[in-house]
mmCIF file of C-alpha atoms in Angstrom:
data_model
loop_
_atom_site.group_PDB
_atom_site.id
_atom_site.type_symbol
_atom_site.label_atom_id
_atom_site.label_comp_id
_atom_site.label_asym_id
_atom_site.label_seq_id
_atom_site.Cartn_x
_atom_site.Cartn_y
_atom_site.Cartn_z
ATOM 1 C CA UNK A 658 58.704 -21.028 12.846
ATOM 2 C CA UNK A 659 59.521 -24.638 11.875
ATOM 3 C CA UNK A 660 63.259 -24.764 10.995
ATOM 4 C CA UNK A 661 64.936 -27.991 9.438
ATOM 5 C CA UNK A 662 68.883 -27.658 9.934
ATOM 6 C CA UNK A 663 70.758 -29.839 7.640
ATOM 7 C CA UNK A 664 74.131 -30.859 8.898
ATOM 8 C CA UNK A 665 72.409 -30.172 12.428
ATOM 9 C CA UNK A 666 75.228 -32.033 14.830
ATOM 10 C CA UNK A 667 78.214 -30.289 12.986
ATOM 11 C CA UNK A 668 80.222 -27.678 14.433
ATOM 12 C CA UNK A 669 78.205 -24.766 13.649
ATOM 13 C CA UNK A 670 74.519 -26.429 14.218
ATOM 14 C CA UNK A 671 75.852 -27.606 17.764
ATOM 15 C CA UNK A 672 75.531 -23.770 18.293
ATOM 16 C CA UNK A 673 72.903 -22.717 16.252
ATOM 17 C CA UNK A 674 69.780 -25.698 17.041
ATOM 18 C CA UNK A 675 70.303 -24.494 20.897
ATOM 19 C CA UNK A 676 69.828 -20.644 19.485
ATOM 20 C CA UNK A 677 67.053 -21.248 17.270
ATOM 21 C CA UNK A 678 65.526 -23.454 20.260
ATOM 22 C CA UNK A 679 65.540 -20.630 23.092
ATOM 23 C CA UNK A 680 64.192 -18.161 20.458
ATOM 24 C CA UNK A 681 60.998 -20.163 20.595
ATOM 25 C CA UNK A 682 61.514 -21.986 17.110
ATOM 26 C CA UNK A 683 60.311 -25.446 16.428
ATOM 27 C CA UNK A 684 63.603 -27.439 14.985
ATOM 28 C CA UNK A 685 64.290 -30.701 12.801
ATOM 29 C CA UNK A 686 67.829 -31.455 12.980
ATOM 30 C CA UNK A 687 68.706 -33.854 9.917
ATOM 31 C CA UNK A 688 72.363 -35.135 10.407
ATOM 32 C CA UNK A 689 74.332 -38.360 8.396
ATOM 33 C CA UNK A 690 74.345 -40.835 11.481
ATOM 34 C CA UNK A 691 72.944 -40.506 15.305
ATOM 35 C CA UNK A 692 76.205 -38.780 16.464
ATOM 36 C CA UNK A 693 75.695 -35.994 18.922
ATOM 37 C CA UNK A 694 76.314 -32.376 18.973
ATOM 38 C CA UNK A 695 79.884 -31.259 19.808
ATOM 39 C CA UNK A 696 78.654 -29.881 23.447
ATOM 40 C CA UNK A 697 75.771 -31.130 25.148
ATOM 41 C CA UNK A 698 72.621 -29.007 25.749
ATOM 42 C CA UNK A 699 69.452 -29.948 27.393
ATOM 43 C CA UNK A 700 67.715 -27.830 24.598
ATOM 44 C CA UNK A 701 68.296 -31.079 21.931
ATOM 45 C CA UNK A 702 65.732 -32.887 23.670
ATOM 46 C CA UNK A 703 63.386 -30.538 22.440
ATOM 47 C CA UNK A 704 64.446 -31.207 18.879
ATOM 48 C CA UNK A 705 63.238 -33.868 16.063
ATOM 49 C CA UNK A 706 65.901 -35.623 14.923
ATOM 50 C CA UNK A 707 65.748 -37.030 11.305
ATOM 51 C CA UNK A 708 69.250 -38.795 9.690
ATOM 52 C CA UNK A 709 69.630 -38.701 6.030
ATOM 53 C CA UNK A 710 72.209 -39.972 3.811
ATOM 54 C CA UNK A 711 72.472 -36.476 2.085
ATOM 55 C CA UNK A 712 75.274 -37.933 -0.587
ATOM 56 C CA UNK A 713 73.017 -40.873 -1.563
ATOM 57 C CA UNK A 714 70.082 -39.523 -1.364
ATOM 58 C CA UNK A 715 71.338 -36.347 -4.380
ATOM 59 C CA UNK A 716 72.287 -38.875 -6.337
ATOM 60 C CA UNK A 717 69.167 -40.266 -6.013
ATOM 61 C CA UNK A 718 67.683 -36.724 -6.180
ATOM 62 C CA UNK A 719 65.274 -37.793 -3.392
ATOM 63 C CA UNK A 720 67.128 -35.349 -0.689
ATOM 64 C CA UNK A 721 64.880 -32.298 -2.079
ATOM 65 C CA UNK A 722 61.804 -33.737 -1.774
ATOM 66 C CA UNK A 723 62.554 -35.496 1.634
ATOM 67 C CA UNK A 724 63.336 -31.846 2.988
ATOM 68 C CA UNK A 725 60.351 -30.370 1.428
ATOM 69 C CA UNK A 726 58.309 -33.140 3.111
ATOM 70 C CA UNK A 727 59.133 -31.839 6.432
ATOM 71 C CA UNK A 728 57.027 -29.069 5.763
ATOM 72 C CA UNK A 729 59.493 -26.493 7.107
ATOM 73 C CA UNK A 730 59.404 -22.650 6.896
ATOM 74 C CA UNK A 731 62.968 -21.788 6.579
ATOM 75 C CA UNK A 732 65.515 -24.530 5.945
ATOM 76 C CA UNK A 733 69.211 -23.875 6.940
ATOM 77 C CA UNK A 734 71.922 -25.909 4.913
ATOM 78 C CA UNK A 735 74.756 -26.629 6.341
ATOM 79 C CA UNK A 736 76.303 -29.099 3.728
ATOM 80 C CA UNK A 737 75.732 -28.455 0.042
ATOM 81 C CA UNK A 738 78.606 -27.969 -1.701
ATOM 82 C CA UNK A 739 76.952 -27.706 -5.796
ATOM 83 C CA UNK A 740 74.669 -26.175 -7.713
ATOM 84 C CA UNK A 741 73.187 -29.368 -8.465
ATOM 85 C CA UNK A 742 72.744 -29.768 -5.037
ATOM 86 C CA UNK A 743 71.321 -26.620 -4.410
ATOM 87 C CA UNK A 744 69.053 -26.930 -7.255
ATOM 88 C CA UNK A 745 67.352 -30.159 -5.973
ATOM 89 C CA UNK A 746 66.580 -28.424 -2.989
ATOM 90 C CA UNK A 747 65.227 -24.852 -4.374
ATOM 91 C CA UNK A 748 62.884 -27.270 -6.820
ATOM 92 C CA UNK A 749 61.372 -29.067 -4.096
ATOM 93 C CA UNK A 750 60.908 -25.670 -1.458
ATOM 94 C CA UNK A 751 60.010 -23.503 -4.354
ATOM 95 C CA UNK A 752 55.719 -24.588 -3.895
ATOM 96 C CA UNK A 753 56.454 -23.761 -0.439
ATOM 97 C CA UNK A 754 58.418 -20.620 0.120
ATOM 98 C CA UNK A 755 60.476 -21.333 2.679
ATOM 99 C CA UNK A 756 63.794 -19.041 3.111
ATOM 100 C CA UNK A 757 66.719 -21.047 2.225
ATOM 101 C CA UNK A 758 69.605 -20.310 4.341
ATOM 102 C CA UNK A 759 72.486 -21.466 2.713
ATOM 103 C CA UNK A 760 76.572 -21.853 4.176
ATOM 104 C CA UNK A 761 79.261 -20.550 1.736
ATOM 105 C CA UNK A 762 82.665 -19.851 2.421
ATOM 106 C CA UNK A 763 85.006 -16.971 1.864
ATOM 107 C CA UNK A 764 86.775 -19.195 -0.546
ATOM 108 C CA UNK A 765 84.638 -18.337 -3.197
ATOM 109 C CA UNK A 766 86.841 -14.548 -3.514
ATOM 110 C CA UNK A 767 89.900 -17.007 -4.708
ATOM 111 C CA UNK A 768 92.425 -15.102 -4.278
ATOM 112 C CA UNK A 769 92.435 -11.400 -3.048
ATOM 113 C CA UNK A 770 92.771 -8.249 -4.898
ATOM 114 C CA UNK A 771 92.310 -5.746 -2.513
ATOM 115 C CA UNK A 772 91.845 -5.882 1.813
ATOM 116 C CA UNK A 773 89.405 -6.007 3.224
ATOM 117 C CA UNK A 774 87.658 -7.954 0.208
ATOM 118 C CA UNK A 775 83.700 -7.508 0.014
ATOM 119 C CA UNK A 776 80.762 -9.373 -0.802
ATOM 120 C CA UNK A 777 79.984 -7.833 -4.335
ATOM 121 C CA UNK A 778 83.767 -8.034 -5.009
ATOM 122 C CA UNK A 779 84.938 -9.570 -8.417
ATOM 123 C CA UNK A 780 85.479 -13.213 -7.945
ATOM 124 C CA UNK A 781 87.853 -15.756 -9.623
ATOM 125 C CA UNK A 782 87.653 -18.693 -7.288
ATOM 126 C CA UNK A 783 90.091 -21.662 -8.218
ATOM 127 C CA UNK A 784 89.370 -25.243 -6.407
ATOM 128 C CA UNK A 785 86.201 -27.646 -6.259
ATOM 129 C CA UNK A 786 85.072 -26.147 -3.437
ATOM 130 C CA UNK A 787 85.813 -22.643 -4.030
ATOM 131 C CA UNK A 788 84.191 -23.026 -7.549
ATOM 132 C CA UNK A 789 81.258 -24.942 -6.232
ATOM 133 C CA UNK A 790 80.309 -22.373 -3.594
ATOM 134 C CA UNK A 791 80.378 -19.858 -5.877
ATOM 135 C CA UNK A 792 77.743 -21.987 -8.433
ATOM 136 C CA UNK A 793 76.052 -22.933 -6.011
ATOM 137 C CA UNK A 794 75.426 -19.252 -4.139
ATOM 138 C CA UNK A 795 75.095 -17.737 -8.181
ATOM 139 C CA UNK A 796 72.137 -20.145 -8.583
ATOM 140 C CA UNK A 797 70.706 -19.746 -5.283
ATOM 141 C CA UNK A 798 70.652 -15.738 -5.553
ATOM 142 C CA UNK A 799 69.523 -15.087 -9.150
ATOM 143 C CA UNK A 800 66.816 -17.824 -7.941
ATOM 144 C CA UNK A 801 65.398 -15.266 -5.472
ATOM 145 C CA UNK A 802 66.323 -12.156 -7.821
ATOM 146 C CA UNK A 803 63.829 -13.130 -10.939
ATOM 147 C CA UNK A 804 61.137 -13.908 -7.713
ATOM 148 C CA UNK A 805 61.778 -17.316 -7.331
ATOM 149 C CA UNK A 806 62.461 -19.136 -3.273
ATOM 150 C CA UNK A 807 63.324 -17.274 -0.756
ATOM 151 C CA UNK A 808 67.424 -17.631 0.035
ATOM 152 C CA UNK A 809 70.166 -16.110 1.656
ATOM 153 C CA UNK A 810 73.896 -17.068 1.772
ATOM 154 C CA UNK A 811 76.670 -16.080 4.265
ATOM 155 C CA UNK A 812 80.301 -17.212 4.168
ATOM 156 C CA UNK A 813 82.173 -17.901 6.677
ATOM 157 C CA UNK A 814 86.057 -17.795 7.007
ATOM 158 C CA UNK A 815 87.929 -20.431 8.786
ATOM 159 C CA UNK A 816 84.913 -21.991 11.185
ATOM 160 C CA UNK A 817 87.073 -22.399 14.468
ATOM 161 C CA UNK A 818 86.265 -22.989 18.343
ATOM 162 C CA UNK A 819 86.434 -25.999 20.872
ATOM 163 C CA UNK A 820 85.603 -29.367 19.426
ATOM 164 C CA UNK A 821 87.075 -28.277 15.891
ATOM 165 C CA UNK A 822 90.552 -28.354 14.335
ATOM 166 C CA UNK A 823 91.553 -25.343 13.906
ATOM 167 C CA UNK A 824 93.750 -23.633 10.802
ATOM 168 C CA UNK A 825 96.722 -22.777 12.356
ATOM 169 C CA UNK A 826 99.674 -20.217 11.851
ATOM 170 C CA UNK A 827 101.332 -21.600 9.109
ATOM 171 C CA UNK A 828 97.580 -22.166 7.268
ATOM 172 C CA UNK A 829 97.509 -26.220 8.009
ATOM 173 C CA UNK A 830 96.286 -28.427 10.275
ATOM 174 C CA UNK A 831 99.781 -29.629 11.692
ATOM 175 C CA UNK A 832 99.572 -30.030 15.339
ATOM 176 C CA UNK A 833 103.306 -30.014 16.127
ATOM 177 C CA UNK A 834 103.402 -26.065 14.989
ATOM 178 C CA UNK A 835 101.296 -25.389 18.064
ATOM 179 C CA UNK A 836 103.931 -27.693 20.547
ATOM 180 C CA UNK A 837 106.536 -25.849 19.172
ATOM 181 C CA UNK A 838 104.867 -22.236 20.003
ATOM 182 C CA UNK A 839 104.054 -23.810 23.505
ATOM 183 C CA UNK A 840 107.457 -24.714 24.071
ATOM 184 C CA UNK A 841 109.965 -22.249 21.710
ATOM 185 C CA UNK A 842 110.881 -24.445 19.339
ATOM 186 C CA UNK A 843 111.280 -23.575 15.685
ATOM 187 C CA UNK A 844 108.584 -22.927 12.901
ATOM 188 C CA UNK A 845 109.403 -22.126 9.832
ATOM 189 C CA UNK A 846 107.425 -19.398 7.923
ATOM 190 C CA UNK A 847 107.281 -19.653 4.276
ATOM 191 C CA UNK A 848 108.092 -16.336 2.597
ATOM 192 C CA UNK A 849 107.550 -13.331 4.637
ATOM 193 C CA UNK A 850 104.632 -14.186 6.106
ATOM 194 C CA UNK A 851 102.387 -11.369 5.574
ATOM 195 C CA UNK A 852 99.952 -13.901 4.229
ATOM 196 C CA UNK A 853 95.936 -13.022 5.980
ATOM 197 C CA UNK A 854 93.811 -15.986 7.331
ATOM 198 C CA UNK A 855 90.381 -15.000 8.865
ATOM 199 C CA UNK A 856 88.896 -16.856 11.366
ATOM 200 C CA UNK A 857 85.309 -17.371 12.785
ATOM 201 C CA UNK A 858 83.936 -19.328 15.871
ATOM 202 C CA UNK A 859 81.186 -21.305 15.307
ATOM 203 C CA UNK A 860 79.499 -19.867 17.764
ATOM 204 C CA UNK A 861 79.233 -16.101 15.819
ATOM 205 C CA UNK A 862 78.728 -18.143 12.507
ATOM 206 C CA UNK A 863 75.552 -19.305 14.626
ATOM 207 C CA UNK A 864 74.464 -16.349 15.797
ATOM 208 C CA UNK A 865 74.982 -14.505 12.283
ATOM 209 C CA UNK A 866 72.257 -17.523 10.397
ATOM 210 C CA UNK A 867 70.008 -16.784 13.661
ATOM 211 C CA UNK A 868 69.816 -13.251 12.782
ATOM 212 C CA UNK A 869 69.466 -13.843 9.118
ATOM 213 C CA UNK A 870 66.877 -16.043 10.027
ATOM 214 C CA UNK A 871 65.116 -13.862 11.888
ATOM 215 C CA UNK A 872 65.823 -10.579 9.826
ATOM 216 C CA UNK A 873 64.234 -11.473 6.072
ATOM 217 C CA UNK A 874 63.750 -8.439 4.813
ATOM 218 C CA UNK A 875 67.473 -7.460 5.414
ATOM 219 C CA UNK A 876 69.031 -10.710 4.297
ATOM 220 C CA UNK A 877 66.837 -12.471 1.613
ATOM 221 C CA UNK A 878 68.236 -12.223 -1.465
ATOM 222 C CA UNK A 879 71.825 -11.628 0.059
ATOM 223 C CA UNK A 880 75.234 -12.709 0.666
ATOM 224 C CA UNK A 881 77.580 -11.420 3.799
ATOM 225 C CA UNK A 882 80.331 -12.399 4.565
ATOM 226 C CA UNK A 883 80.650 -14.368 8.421
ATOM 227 C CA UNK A 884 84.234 -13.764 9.985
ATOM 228 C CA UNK A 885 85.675 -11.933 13.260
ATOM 229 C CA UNK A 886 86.058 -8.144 13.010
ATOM 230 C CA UNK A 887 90.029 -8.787 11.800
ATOM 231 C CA UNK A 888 92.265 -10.548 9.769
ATOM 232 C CA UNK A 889 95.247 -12.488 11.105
ATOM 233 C CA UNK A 890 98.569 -12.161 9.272
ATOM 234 C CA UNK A 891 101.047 -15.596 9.864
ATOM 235 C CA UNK A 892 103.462 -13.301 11.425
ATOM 236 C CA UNK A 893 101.053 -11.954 14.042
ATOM 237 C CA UNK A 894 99.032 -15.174 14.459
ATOM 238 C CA UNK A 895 102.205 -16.892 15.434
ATOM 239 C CA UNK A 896 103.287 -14.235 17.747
ATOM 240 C CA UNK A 897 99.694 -14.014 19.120
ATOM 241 C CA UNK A 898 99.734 -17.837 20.013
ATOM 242 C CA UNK A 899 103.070 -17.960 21.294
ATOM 243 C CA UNK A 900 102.347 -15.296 23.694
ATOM 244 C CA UNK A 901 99.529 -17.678 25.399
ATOM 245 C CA UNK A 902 102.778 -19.967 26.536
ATOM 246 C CA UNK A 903 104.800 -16.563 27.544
ATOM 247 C CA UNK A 904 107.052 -16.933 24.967
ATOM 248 C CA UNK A 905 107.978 -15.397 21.163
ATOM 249 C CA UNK A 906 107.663 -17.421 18.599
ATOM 250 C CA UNK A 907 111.050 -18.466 16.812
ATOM 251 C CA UNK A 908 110.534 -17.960 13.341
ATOM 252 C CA UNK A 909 112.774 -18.691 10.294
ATOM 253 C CA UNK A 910 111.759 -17.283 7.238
ATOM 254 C CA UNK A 911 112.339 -20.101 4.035
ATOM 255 C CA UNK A 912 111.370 -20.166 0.342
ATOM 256 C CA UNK A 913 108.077 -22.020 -0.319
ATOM 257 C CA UNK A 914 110.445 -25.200 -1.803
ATOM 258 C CA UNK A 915 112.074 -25.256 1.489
ATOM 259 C CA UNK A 916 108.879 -25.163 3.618
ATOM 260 C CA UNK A 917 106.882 -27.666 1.174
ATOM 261 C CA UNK A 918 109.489 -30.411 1.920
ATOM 262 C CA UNK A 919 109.833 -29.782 5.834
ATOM 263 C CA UNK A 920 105.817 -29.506 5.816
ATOM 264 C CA UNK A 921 105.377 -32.835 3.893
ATOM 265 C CA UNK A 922 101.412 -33.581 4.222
ATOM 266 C CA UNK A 923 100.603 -30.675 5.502
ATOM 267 C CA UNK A 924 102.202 -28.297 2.538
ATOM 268 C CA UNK A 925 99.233 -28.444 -0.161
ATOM 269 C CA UNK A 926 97.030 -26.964 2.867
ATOM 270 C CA UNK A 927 99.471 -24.323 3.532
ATOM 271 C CA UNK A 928 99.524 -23.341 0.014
ATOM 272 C CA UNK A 929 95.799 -23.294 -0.431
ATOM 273 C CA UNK A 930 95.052 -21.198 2.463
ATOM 274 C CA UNK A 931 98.217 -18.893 2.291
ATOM 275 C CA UNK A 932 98.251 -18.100 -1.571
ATOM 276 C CA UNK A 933 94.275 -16.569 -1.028
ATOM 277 C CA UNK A 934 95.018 -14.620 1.059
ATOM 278 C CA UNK A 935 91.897 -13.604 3.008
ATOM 279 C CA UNK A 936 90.979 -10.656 4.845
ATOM 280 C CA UNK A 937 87.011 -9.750 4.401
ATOM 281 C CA UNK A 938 84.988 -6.573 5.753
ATOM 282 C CA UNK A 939 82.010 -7.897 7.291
ATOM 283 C CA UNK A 940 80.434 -4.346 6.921
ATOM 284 C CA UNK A 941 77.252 -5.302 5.470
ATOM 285 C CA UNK A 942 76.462 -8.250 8.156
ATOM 286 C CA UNK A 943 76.804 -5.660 10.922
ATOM 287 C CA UNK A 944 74.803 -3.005 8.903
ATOM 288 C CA UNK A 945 71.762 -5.191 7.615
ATOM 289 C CA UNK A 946 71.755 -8.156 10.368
ATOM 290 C CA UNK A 947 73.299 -6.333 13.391
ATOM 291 C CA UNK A 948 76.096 -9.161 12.984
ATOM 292 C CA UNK A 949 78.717 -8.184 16.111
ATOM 293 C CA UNK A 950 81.187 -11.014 16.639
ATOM 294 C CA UNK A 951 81.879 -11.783 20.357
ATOM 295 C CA UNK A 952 85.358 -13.571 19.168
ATOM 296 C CA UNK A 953 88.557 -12.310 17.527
ATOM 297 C CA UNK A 954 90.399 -15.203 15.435
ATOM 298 C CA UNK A 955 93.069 -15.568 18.163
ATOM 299 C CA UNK A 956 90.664 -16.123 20.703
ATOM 300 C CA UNK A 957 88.523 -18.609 18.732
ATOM 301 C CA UNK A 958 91.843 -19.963 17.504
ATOM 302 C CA UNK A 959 92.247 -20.179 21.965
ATOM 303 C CA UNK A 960 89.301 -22.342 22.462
ATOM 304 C CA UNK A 961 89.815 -24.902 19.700
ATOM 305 C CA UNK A 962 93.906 -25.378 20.914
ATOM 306 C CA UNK A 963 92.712 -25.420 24.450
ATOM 307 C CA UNK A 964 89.883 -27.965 24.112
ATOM 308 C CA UNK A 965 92.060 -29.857 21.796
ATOM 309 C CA UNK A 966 94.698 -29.884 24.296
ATOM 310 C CA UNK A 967 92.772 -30.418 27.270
ATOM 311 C CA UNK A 968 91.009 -34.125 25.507
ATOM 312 C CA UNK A 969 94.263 -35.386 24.357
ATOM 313 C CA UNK A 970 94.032 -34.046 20.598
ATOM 314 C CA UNK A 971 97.011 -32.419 20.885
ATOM 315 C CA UNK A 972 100.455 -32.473 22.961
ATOM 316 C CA UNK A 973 101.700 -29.260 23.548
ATOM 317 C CA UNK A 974 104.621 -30.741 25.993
ATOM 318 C CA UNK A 975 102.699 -29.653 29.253
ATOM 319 C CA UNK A 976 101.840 -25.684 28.593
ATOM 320 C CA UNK A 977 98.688 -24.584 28.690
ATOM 321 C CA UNK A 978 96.113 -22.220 26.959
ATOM 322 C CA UNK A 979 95.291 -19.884 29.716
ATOM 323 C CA UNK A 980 91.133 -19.549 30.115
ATOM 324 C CA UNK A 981 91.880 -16.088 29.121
ATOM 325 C CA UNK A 982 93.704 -16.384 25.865
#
C-alpha cells in the first residue's frame, strides 16, 4: 500500500513511518522543512521524502491537490487542525478513495461529564483547537457516512515519550515542577487535585493508526479514542513521579488565585488541561483494532523526563529517572 504521512518527522510519525515501513508499505513522508525524525532509523532511507508548506499551501488551497497527486492509497494526517482543512483534502482524495486517517485529540469532549468519557459521548468542546477537531472529525465522518472518502479519526490524549515535552503534574509544561519532585522541594497543587490528565506515548499512538490502517473494515467510518489503559489524577501523578527520585512529593494545596500568580506563564496551561478533566475508555480501540497500549502515562511521562534530562532539556539538580520508571 502506498501511504503519504503528513507531518511525517513529528513525534508520532518518527514512530509510525518505521511501522508502516517493516509492514511492507511503500511511504511518502511530507514534513514543513528537511528536519529529521526524533530517533534515527535506518528504515527512513527507504522512504520518499516530500516538504510542503502545509499553512501556505491551504491558503492557497493547493495542499489537497498536491496530496492527491501523490497518488497514495491511504493518507495519514498528522496536522490539520479545520474543517476547511480537512475539506481541501477529502475534495481532492474523494476520485481516488484513499482512507483518510485523520489525528484528533481528546480535547474535543471539552470538559467531562462522566469517567471514563467515550467516543459517542455528548460533546461541548470550548477552545480553537478543541472546537476545530471536533469540525473537522464531524465533516470527515458524515463524509464517509452518506458514502463519500474513506476516513477514520482517533484522538489521542496527551502525546508523550522521549524527544517530547511532556504535560506534567500540575497540567503545564513548567520544568522546575519536575526539579522540585527530584529533589523534595515544594509544588503547589491547585485545589484538591483530583483533576484527570491522560497520557499516550507516541509510540502506542503509532501503533493504534498502524492498526487502523491496516484494519478498514473495523475503523473506517470511526472515531476511538488513543490513550494508555488509565487516567492520572495530579495527586497520584505527582506522587508517581516523585517516587522515581525515592522521595514523596511535598504538596500544598492553594486556591486557583494563589496558584495562577505563583505559576505565572505557565497558569493558562494549567487551567486548560486541569478544568477538562480527562479520563477516556479506550474500549472500542481494543475491541475493533486490537489497540493494547504497551505504556501507562507514568511510564511514558518516564521516558520524555528522562530523555529530557539526559540532553540537557531539563535540570533536575543531579537525580535521575531510573531506566525502569
Amino acid at each position: 500500500m502506498r501511504v503519504v504521512v503528513v507531518g511525517a518527522t513529528g513525534h508520532t510519525g518518527t514512530h509510525l513511518v518505521p511501522r508502516l515501513v517493516a509492514a511492507g508499505h511503500e511511504v511518502v513522508a511530507l514534513s514543513r522543512g528537511v528536519s529529521q525524525p526524533y530517533h534515527p532509523h535506518p528504515a527512513w532511507e527507504r522512504v520518499e521524502r516530500v516538504v510542503v508548506d502545509r499553512e501556505a499551501e491551504d491558503a492557497a488551497g493547493t495542499f489537497g491537490r498536491r496530496v492527491a497527486d501523490l497518488a497514495p492509497d491511504a493518507v495519514v494526517d498528522m496536522v490539520c487542525f479545520t474543517p476547511e482543512s480537512a475539506a481541501q483534502l477529502v475534495e481532492a482524495l474523494r476520485p481516488r478513495g484513499a482512507h483518510l486517517l485523520h489525528a484528533g485529540t481528546i480535547w474535543v469532549h471539552g470538559r467531562a461529564a462522566a469517567s471514563p468519557l467515550r467516543e459517542d459521548d455528548p460533546r461541548e468542546p470550548f477552545g480553537e483547537y478543541g472546537t476545530g477537531k471536533d469540525a473537522a472529525e464531524r465533516l470527515l465522518l458524515a463524509e464517509t457516512r452518506r458514502g463519500g472518502l474513506p476516513t477514520t479519526v482517533l484522538h489521542p490524549g496527551h502525546i508523550s515519550g522521549a524527544g517530547w515535552p511532556v504535560i506534567g503534574p500540575v497540567g503545564n509544561l513548567d520544568p522546575d515542577v519536575w526539579r522540585r519532585l527530584a529533589t523534595g522541594g515544594e509544588v503547589l497543587v491547585p485545589g484538591l487535585g483530583l483533576e484527570t490528565m491522560h497520557h499516550v506515548h507516541a509510540e502506542d499512538v503509532a501503533q493504534a493508526f498502524h492498526l487502523a490502517l491496516e484494519r478498514p473494515s473495523a475503523s473506517v467510518g470511526e472515531a476511538f479514542h488513543v490513550v494508555s489503559d488509565r487516567a492520572l489524577t495530579v495527586l497520584g501523578f505527582a506522587a508517581g513521579a516523585a517516587a522515581w527520585f525515592g522521595r514523596e512529593p511535598v504538596l500544598r494545596h492553594v486556591p486557583w488565585e494563589e496558584f495562577r500568580a505563583a505559576a505565572g506563564e505557565h497558569a493558562d496551561a494549567s487551567w486548560e488541561h486541569l478544568s477538562r478533566s480527562h479520563s477516556v475508555s479506550i474500549d472500542k480501540a481494543r475491541r475493533l483494532l486490537g489497540y493494547a497500549p504497551r505504556w501507562t502515562s507514568l511510564a511514558a511521562a518516564a521516558d520524555s523526563v528522562r530523555h529530557a534530562a539526559a540532553h540537557g532539556r531539563l535540570d533536575l539538580a543531579g537525580a535521575e529517572v531510573p531506566a525502569t520508571a
